[in-house]
Tab-separated table of C-alpha atoms and ligand atoms in Angstrom:
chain	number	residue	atom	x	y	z
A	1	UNK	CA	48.307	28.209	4.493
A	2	UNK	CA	50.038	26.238	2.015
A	3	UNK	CA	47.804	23.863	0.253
A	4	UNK	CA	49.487	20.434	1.633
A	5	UNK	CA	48.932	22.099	4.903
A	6	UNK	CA	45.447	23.054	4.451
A	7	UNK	CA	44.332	19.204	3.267
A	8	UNK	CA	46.384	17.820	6.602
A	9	UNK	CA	44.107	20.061	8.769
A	10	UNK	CA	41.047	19.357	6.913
A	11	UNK	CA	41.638	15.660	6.776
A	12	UNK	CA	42.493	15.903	11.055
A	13	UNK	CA	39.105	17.812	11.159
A	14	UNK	CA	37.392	15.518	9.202
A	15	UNK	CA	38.856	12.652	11.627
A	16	UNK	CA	37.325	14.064	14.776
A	17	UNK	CA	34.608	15.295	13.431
A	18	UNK	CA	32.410	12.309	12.009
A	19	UNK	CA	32.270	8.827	11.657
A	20	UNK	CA	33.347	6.565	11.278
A	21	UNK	CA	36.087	7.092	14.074
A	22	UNK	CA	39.055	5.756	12.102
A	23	UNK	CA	39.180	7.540	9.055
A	24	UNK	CA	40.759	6.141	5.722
A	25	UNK	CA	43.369	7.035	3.425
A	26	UNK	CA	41.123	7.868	0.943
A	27	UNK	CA	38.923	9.790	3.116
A	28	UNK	CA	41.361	12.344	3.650
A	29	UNK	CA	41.615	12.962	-0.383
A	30	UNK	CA	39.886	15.980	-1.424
A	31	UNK	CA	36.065	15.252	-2.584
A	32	UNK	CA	36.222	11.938	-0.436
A	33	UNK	CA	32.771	11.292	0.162
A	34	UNK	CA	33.331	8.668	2.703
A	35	UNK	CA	33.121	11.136	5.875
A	36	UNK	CA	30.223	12.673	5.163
A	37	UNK	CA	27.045	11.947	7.499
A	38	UNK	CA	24.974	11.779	5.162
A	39	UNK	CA	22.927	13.135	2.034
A	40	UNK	CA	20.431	14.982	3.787
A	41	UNK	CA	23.270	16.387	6.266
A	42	UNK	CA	24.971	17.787	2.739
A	43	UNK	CA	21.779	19.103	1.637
A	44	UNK	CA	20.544	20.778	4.709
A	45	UNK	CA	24.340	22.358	5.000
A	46	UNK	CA	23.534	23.639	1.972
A	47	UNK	CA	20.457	25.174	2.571
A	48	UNK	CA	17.806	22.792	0.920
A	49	UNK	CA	14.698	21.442	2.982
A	50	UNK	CA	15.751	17.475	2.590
A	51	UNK	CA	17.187	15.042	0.645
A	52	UNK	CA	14.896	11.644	0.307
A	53	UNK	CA	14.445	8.600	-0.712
A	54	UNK	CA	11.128	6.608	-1.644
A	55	UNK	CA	10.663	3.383	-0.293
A	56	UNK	CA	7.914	0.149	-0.289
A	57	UNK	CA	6.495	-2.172	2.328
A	58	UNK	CA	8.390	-5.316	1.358
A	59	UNK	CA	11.477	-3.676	1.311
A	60	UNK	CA	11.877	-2.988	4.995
A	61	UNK	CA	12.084	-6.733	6.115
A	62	UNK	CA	15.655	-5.811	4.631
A	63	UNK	CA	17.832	-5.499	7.341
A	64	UNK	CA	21.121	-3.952	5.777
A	65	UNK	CA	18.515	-1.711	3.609
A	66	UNK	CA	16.596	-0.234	6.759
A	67	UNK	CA	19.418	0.365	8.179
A	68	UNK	CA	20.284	3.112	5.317
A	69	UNK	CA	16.584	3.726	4.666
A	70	UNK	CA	16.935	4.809	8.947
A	71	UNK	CA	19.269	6.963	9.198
A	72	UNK	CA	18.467	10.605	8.666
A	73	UNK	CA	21.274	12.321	8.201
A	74	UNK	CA	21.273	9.874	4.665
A	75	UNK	CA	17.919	10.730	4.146
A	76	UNK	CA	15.720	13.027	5.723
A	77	UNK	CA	12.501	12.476	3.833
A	78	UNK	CA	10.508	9.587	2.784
A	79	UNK	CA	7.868	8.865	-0.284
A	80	UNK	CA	5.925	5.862	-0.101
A	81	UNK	CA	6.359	4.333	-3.431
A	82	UNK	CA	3.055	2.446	-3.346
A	83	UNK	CA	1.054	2.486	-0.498
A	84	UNK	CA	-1.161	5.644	-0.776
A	85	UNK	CA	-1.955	4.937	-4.025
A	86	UNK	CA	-5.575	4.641	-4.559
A	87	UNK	CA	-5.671	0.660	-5.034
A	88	UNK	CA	-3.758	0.386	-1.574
A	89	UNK	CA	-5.983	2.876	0.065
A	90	UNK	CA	-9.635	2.753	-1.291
A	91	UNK	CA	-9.965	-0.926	-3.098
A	92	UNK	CA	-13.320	-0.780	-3.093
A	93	UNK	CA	-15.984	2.704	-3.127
A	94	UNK	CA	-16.045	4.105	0.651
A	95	UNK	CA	-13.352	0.849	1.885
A	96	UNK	CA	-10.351	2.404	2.841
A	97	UNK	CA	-7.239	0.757	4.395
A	98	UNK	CA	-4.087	2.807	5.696
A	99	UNK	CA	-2.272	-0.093	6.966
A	100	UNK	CA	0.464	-0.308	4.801
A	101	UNK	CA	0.769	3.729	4.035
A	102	UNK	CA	0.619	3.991	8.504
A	103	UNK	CA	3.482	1.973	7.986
A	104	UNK	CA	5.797	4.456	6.578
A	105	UNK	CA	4.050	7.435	7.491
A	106	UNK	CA	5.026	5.567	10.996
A	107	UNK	CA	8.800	4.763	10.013
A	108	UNK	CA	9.365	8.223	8.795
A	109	UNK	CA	7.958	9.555	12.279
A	110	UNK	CA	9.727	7.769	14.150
A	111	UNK	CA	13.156	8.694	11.960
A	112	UNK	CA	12.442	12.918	12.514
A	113	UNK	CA	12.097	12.320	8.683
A	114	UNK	CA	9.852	14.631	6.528
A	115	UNK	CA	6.517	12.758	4.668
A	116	UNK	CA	5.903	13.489	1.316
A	117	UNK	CA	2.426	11.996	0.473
A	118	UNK	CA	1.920	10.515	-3.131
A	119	UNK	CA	-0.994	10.508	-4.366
A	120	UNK	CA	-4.332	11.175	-4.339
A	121	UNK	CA	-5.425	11.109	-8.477
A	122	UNK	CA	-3.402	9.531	-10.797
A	123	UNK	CA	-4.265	7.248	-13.896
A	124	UNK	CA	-2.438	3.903	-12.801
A	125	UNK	CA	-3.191	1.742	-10.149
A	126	UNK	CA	-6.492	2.408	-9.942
A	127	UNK	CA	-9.516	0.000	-8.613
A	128	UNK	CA	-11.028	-0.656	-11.533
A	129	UNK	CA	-14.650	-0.119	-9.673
A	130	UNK	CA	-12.964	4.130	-10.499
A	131	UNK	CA	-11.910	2.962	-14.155
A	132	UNK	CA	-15.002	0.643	-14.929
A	133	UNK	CA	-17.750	2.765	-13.150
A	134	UNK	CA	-19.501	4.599	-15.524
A	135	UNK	CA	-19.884	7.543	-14.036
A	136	UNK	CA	-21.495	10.552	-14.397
A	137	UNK	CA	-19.570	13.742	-13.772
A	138	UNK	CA	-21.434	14.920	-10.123
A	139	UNK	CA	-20.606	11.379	-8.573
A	140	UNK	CA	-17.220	11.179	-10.428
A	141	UNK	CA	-16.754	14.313	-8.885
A	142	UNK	CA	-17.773	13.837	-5.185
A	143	UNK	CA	-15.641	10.282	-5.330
A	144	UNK	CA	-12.327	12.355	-6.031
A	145	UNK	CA	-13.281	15.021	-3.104
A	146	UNK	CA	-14.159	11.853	-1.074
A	147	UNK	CA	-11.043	10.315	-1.569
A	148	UNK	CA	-8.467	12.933	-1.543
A	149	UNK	CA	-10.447	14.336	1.605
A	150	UNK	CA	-10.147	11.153	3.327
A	151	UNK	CA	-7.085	10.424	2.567
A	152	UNK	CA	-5.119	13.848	3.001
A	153	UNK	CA	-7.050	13.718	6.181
A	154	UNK	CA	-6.228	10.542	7.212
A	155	UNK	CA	-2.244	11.859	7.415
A	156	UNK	CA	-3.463	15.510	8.654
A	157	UNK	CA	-0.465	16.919	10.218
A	158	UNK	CA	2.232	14.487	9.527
A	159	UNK	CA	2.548	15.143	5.894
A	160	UNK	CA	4.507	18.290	4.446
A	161	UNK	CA	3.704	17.960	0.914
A	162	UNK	CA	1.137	15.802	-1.161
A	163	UNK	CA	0.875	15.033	-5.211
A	164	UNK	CA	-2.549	15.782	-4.786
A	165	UNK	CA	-2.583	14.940	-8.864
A	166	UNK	CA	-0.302	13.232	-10.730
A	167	UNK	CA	1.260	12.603	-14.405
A	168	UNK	CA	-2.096	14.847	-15.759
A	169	UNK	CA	-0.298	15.638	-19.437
A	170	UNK	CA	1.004	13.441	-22.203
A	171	UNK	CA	4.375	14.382	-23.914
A	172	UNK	CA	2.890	16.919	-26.530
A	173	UNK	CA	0.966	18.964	-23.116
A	174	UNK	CA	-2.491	17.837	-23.961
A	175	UNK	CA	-4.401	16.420	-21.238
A	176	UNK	CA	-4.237	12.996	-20.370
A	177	UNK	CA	-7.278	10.813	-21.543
A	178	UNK	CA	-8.149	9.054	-18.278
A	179	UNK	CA	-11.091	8.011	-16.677
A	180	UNK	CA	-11.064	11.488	-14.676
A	181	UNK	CA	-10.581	13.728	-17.811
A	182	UNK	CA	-12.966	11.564	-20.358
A	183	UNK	CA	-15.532	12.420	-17.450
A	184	UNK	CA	-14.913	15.553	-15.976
A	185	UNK	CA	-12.085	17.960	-18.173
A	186	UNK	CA	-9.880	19.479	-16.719
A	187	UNK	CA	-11.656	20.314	-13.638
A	188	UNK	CA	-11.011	17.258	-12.398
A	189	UNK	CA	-7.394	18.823	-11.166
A	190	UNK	CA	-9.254	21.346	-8.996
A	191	UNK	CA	-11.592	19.025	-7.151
A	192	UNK	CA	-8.417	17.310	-6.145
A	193	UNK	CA	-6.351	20.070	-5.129
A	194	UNK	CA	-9.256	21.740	-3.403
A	195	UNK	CA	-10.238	18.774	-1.331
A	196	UNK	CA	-6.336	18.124	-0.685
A	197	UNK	CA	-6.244	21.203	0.826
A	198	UNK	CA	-9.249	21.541	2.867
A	199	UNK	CA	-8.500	18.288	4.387
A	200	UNK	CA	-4.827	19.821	5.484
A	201	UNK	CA	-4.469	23.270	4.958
A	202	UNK	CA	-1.122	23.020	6.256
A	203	UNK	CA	0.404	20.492	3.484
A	204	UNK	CA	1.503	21.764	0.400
A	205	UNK	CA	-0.655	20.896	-2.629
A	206	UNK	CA	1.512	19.653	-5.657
A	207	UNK	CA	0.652	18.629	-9.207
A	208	UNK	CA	3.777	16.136	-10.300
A	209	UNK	CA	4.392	14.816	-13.856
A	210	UNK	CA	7.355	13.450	-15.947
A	211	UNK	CA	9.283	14.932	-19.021
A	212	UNK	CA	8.596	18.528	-17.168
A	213	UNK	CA	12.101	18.976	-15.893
A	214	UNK	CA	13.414	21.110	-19.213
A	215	UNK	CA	12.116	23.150	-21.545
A	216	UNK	CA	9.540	21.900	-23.967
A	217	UNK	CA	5.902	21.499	-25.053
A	218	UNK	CA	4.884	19.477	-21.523
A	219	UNK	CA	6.526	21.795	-19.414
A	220	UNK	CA	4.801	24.896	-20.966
A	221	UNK	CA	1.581	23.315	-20.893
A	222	UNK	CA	2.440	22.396	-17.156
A	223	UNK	CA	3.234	26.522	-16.371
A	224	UNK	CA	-0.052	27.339	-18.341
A	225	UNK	CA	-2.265	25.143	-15.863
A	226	UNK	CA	-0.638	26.377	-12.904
A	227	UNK	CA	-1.490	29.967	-14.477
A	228	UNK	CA	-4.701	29.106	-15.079
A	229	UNK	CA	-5.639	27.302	-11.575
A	230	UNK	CA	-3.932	30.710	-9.976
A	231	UNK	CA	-6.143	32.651	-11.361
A	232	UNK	CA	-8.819	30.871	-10.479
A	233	UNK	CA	-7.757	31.021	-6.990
A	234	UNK	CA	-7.213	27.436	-6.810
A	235	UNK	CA	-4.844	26.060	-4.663
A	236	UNK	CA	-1.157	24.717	-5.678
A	237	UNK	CA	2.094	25.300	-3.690
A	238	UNK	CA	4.547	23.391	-6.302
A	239	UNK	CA	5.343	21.094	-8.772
A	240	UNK	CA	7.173	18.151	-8.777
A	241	UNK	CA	9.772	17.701	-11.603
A	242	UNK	CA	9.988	13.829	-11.118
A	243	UNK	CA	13.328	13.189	-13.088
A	244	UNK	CA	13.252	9.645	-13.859
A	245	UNK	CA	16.814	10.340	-16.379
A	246	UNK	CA	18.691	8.864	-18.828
A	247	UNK	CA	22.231	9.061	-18.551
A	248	UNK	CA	23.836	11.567	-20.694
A	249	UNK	CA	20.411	12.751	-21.560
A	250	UNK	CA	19.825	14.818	-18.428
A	251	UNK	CA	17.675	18.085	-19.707
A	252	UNK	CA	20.652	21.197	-20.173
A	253	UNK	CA	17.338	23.648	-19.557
A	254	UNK	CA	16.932	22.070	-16.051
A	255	UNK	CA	18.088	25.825	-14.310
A	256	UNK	CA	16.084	27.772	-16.731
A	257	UNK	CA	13.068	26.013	-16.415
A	258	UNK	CA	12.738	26.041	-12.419
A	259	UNK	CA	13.108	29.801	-12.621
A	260	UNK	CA	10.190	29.405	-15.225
A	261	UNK	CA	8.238	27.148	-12.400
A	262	UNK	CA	9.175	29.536	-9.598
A	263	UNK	CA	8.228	33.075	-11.300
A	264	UNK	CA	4.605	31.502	-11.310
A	265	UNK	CA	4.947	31.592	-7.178
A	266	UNK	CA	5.103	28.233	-7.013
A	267	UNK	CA	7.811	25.860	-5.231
A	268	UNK	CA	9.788	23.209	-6.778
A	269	UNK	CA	11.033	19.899	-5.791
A	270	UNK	CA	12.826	16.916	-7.917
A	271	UNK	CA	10.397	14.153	-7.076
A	272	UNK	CA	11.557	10.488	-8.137
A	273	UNK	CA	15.388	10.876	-9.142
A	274	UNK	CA	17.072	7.990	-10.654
A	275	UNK	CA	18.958	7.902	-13.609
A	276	UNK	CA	19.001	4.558	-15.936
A	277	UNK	CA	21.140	3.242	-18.246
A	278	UNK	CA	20.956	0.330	-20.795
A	279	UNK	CA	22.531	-2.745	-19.097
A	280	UNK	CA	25.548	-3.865	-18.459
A	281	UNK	CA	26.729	-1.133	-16.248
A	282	UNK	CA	30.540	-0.088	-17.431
A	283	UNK	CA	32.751	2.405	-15.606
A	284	UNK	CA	31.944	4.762	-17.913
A	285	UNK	CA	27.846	4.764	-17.348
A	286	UNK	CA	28.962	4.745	-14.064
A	287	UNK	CA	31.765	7.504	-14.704
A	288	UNK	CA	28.484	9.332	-16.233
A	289	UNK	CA	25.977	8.733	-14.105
A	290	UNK	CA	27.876	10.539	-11.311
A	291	UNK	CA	28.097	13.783	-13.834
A	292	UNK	CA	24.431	13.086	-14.186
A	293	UNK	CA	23.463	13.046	-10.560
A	294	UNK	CA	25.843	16.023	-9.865
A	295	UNK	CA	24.049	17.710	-12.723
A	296	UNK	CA	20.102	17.586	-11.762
A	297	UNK	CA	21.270	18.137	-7.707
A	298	UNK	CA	23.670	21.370	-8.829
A	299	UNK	CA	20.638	22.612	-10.683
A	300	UNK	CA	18.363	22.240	-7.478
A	301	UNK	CA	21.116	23.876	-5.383
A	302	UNK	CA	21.407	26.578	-8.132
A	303	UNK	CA	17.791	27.899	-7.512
A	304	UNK	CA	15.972	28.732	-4.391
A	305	UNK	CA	12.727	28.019	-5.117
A	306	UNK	CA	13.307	23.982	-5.555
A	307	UNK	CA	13.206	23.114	-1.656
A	308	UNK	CA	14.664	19.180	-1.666
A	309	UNK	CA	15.243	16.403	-3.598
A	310	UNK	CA	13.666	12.828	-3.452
A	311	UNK	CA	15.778	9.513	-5.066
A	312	UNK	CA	13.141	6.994	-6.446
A	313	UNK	CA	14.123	4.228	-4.032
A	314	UNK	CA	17.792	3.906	-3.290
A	315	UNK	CA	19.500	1.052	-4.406
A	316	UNK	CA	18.988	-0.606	-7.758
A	317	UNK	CA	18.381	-3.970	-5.826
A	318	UNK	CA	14.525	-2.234	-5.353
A	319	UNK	CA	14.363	0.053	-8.377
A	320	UNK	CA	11.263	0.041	-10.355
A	321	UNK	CA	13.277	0.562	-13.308
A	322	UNK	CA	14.259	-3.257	-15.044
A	323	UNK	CA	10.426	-4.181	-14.344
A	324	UNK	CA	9.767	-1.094	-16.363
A	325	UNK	CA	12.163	-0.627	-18.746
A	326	UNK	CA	13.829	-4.280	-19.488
A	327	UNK	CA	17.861	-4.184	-20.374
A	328	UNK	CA	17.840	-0.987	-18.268
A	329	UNK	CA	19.160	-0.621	-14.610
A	330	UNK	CA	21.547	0.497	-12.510
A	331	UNK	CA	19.502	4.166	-12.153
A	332	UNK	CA	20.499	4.876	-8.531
A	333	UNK	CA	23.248	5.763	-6.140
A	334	UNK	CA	23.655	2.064	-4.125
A	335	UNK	CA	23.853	-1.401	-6.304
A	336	UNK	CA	22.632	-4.445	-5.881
A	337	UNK	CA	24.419	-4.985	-2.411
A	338	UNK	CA	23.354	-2.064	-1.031
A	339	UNK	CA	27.272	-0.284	-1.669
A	340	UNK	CA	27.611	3.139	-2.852
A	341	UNK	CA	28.274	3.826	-6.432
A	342	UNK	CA	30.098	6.855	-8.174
A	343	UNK	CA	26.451	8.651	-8.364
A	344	UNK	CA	26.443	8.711	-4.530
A	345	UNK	CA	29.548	11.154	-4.474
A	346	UNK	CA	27.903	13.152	-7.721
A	347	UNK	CA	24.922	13.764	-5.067
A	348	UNK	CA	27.552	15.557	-2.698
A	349	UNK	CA	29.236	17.287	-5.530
A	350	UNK	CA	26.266	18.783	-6.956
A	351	UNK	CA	25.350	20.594	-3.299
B	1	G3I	O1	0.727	-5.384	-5.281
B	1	G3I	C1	1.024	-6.359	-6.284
B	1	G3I	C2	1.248	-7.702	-5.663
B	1	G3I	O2	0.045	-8.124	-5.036
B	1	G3I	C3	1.690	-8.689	-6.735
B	1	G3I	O3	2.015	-9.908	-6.153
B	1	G3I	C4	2.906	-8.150	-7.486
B	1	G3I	C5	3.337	-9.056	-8.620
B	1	G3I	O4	3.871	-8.338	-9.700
B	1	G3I	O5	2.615	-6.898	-8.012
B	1	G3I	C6	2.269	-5.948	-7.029
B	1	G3I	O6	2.012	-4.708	-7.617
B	1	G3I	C7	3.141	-4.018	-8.132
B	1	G3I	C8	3.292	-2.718	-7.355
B	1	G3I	O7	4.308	-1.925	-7.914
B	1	G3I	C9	3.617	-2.953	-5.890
B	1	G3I	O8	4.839	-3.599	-5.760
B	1	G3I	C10	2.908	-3.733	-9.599
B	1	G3I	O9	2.929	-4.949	-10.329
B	1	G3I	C11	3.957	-2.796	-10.124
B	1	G3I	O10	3.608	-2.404	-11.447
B	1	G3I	C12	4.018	-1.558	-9.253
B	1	G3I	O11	5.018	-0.716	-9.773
B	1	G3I	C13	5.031	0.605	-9.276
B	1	G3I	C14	4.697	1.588	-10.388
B	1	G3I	O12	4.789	2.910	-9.874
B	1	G3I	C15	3.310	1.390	-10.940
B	1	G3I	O13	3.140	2.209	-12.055
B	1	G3I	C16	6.418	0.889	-8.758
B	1	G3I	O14	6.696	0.050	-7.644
B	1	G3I	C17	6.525	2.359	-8.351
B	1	G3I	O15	7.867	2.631	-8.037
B	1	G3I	C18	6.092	3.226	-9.527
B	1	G3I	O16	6.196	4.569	-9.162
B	1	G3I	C19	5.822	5.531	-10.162
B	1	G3I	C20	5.282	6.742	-9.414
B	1	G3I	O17	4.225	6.358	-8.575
B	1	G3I	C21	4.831	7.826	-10.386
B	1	G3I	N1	5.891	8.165	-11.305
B	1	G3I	C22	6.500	7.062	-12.014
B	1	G3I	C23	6.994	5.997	-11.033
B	1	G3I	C24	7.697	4.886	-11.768
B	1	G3I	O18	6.812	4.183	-12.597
C-alpha cells in the first residue's frame, strides 16, 4: 500500500476505534497523540505492567484533575504522595491513622488501578517522638518491625509493591546518617524489608532512592546492598529508580544500568518521574522535555526487567517541584490547567 493510502486507513481506523468519536485533523497526522486512550493503554500494549501517577489528598476535591487522575486507561497505577508516610500513619508511638492513605488505597480500588505503597522507613517526615527518642537499638528495632508490620498489614492484599525503605544512600553511596542508621547500621534495611514482607508476602519489597538511575558511585553502592541483603537471604524484589530529571540532563547510562539492577534478580521500576526545568518554560524546554520523557520511558521499554513507570503527580499545577526547588517547574506532562504538554506525546513515543 502506498504510503498516502496507508495513513487514510490508519487515520479511518483510528476514527472508529477510540474516542473521542469525531476525530481531528491533527489526529489523523502520524504520531498524533490525541487518539490514544490513554498512557497506561500505550504501556500495557507494549508490554509493561502500568503506567502511574502519584497523587495527594487535597488534590482530589479537583474536579477536572480527578477526572484524569480516574481514568485508567491514563493511568493504571497510583502512589500516594503523602499519606503512608510515617507522620500520616503513626504520629505518635503505637497511634496509627489510615484515614487519609484508605483514601487512595480506596480510589485506586475502585479505578481497577494497581497500589504502589510508599513507605514504610524513610528519613523525612518523620514524628519527631522516632527522631527525638533516644533510643536504644532493641526498641529502635522492634518500632521499625512494628511499624512496617502494621502498616504493610494494614493494606495486605491490595498493594502490589511497597518502598519498604527509602532514599538509604547519600550521593557518594555511603549510608545515610539518620536516626535509623546512627542507631542501628545498616541493619536497619533488613528489619524493614523483613517485617514488610512477613506482613504481605505477596507485595513486592522495594528499596527506592534518587541519583540511582545511571551509572555512578550511588548506584554501585545501591547493587552492592542488594548483593549483600541476597546473600543474606533477605528479602527484596526491586528497586525503584525514582527519576526526579533535569531536562537535558537525563542519565545516557539509564539502559545499561537497569541491566546492571536486573542481573542481581531483582525488578525495576521508574518511581517518581518528572522532569524540571529552570522557569520560564520556552518551547524549547518544552521541545526538550518531550525528548526527555521519550528518553527515560524508551529506556524502560528497552529492558524487561523494569515492569512500569510512575509520574510524580501529573500536572505541574500539584508538583512538588517549585516548593522544592524555587525558579524550577514545569517537570510534568499536564500544565497548570490541567492540558497536555509536548512531554505527554514523548511518554507515547518512548513505548
Ligand atoms: O501536612 C502539612 C500541612 O498540615 C501544612 O498545612 C502544610 C503547609 O506547608 O504542609 C503540609 O505538609 C507538606 C506535605 O508535603 C503534605 O502536603 C510539607 O510541608 C511538604 O514538605 C510535603 O512535601 C512532600 C515531600 O515529599 C516531603 O519531602 C511532597 O508533597 C512529596 O511529593 C514529596 O515526595 C518525595 C517522595 O516521598 C520521596 N522522593 C522525593 C519526593 C519529592 O521530594
Amino acid at each position: 500500500m502506498k504510503t498516502s493510502a496507508f495513513l487514510a486507513s490508519l487515520g479511518w481506523l483510528l476514527s472508529v476505534t477510540a474516542a473521542p468519536a469525531s476525530p481531528t485533523i491533527e489526529a489523523n497526522l502520524p504520531g498524533s497523540t490525541a487518539n490514544v486512550a490513554g498512557l497506561h493503554a500505550v504501556a500495557r500494549q507494549a508490554g509493561k505492567l502500568y503506567l502511574g501517577t502519584a497523587t495527594d489528598n487535597p488534590e482530589l476535591t479537583t474536579t477536572a484533575y480527578t477526572a484524569i487522575l480516574d481514568n485508567n486507561q491514563m493511568f493504571g497505577q497510583i502512589t500516594a504522595a503523602n499519606s503512608m508516610k510515617w507522620d500520616a500513619t503513626e504520629p505518635q508511638r503505637g497511634v496509627f491513622t489510615f484515614t487519609n492513605g484508605d483514601v487512595i488505597a480506596n480510589l485506586a480500588q475502585r479505578n481497577g488501578q494497581l497500589l504502589r505503597g510508599h513507605n514504610c522507613v524513610w528519613h523525612q517526615q518523620l514524628p519527631s517522638w522516632v527522631t527525638a527518642g533516644n533510643f536504644n537499638a532493641a526498641t529502635l528495632t522492634s518500632i521499625i518491625q512494628t511499624h512496617c508490620s502494621t502498616l504493610v498489614g494494614h493494606y495486605k492484599g491490595r498493594v502490589r509493591t511497597w518502598d519498604v525503605v527509602n532514599e538509604p544512600l547519600n550521593d557518594d553511596g555511603s549510608f545515610r546518617q539518620d536516626v535509623f542508621f546512627n542507631t542501628l547500621g545498616q541493619g536497619y534495611i533488613a528489619t524493614a524489608l523483613r517485617a514488610a514482607k512477613a506482613a504481605d508476602p505477596n507485595a513486592k519489597v522495594y528499596i527506592n532512592d534518587f541519583n540511582i538511575e545511571g551509572l555512578g558511585a550511588k548506584a554501585t553502592a545501591m547493587k552492592n546492598l542488594i548483593r549483600s541483603l541476597k546473600s543474606q537471604g533477605v528479602p527484596i524484589d526491586g528497586v525503584g529508580l525514582q527519576s526526579h530529571f533535569i531536562v537535558g540532563e537525563v542519565p545516557t547510562t539509564l539502559v545499561q544500568n537497569m541491566q546492571e539492577f536486573a542481573a542481581l534478580g531483582v525488578e525495576v521500576a521508574i518511581t517518581e518521574l518528572d522532569v524540571r526545568m529552570t522557569l520560564p518554560e520556552t518551547a524549547a524546554l518544552l521541545a526538550q522535555q518531550k525528548k526527555d520523557f521519550q528518553t527515560v520511558v524508551a529506556a524502560c521499554q528497552a529492558v524487561p526487567q523494569c515492569v512500569g513507570i510512575t509520574i510524580w503527580d501529573f500536572t505541574d499545577r500539584f508538583s512538588f517541584v517549585p516548593s522544592t526547588f524555587p525558579g524550577q517547574g514545569a517537570a510534568t506532562p499536564w500544565d497548570e490547567n490541567l492540558v497536555r504538554k509536548p512531554a505527554f506525546d514523548g511518554i507515547v513515543a518512548g513505548f
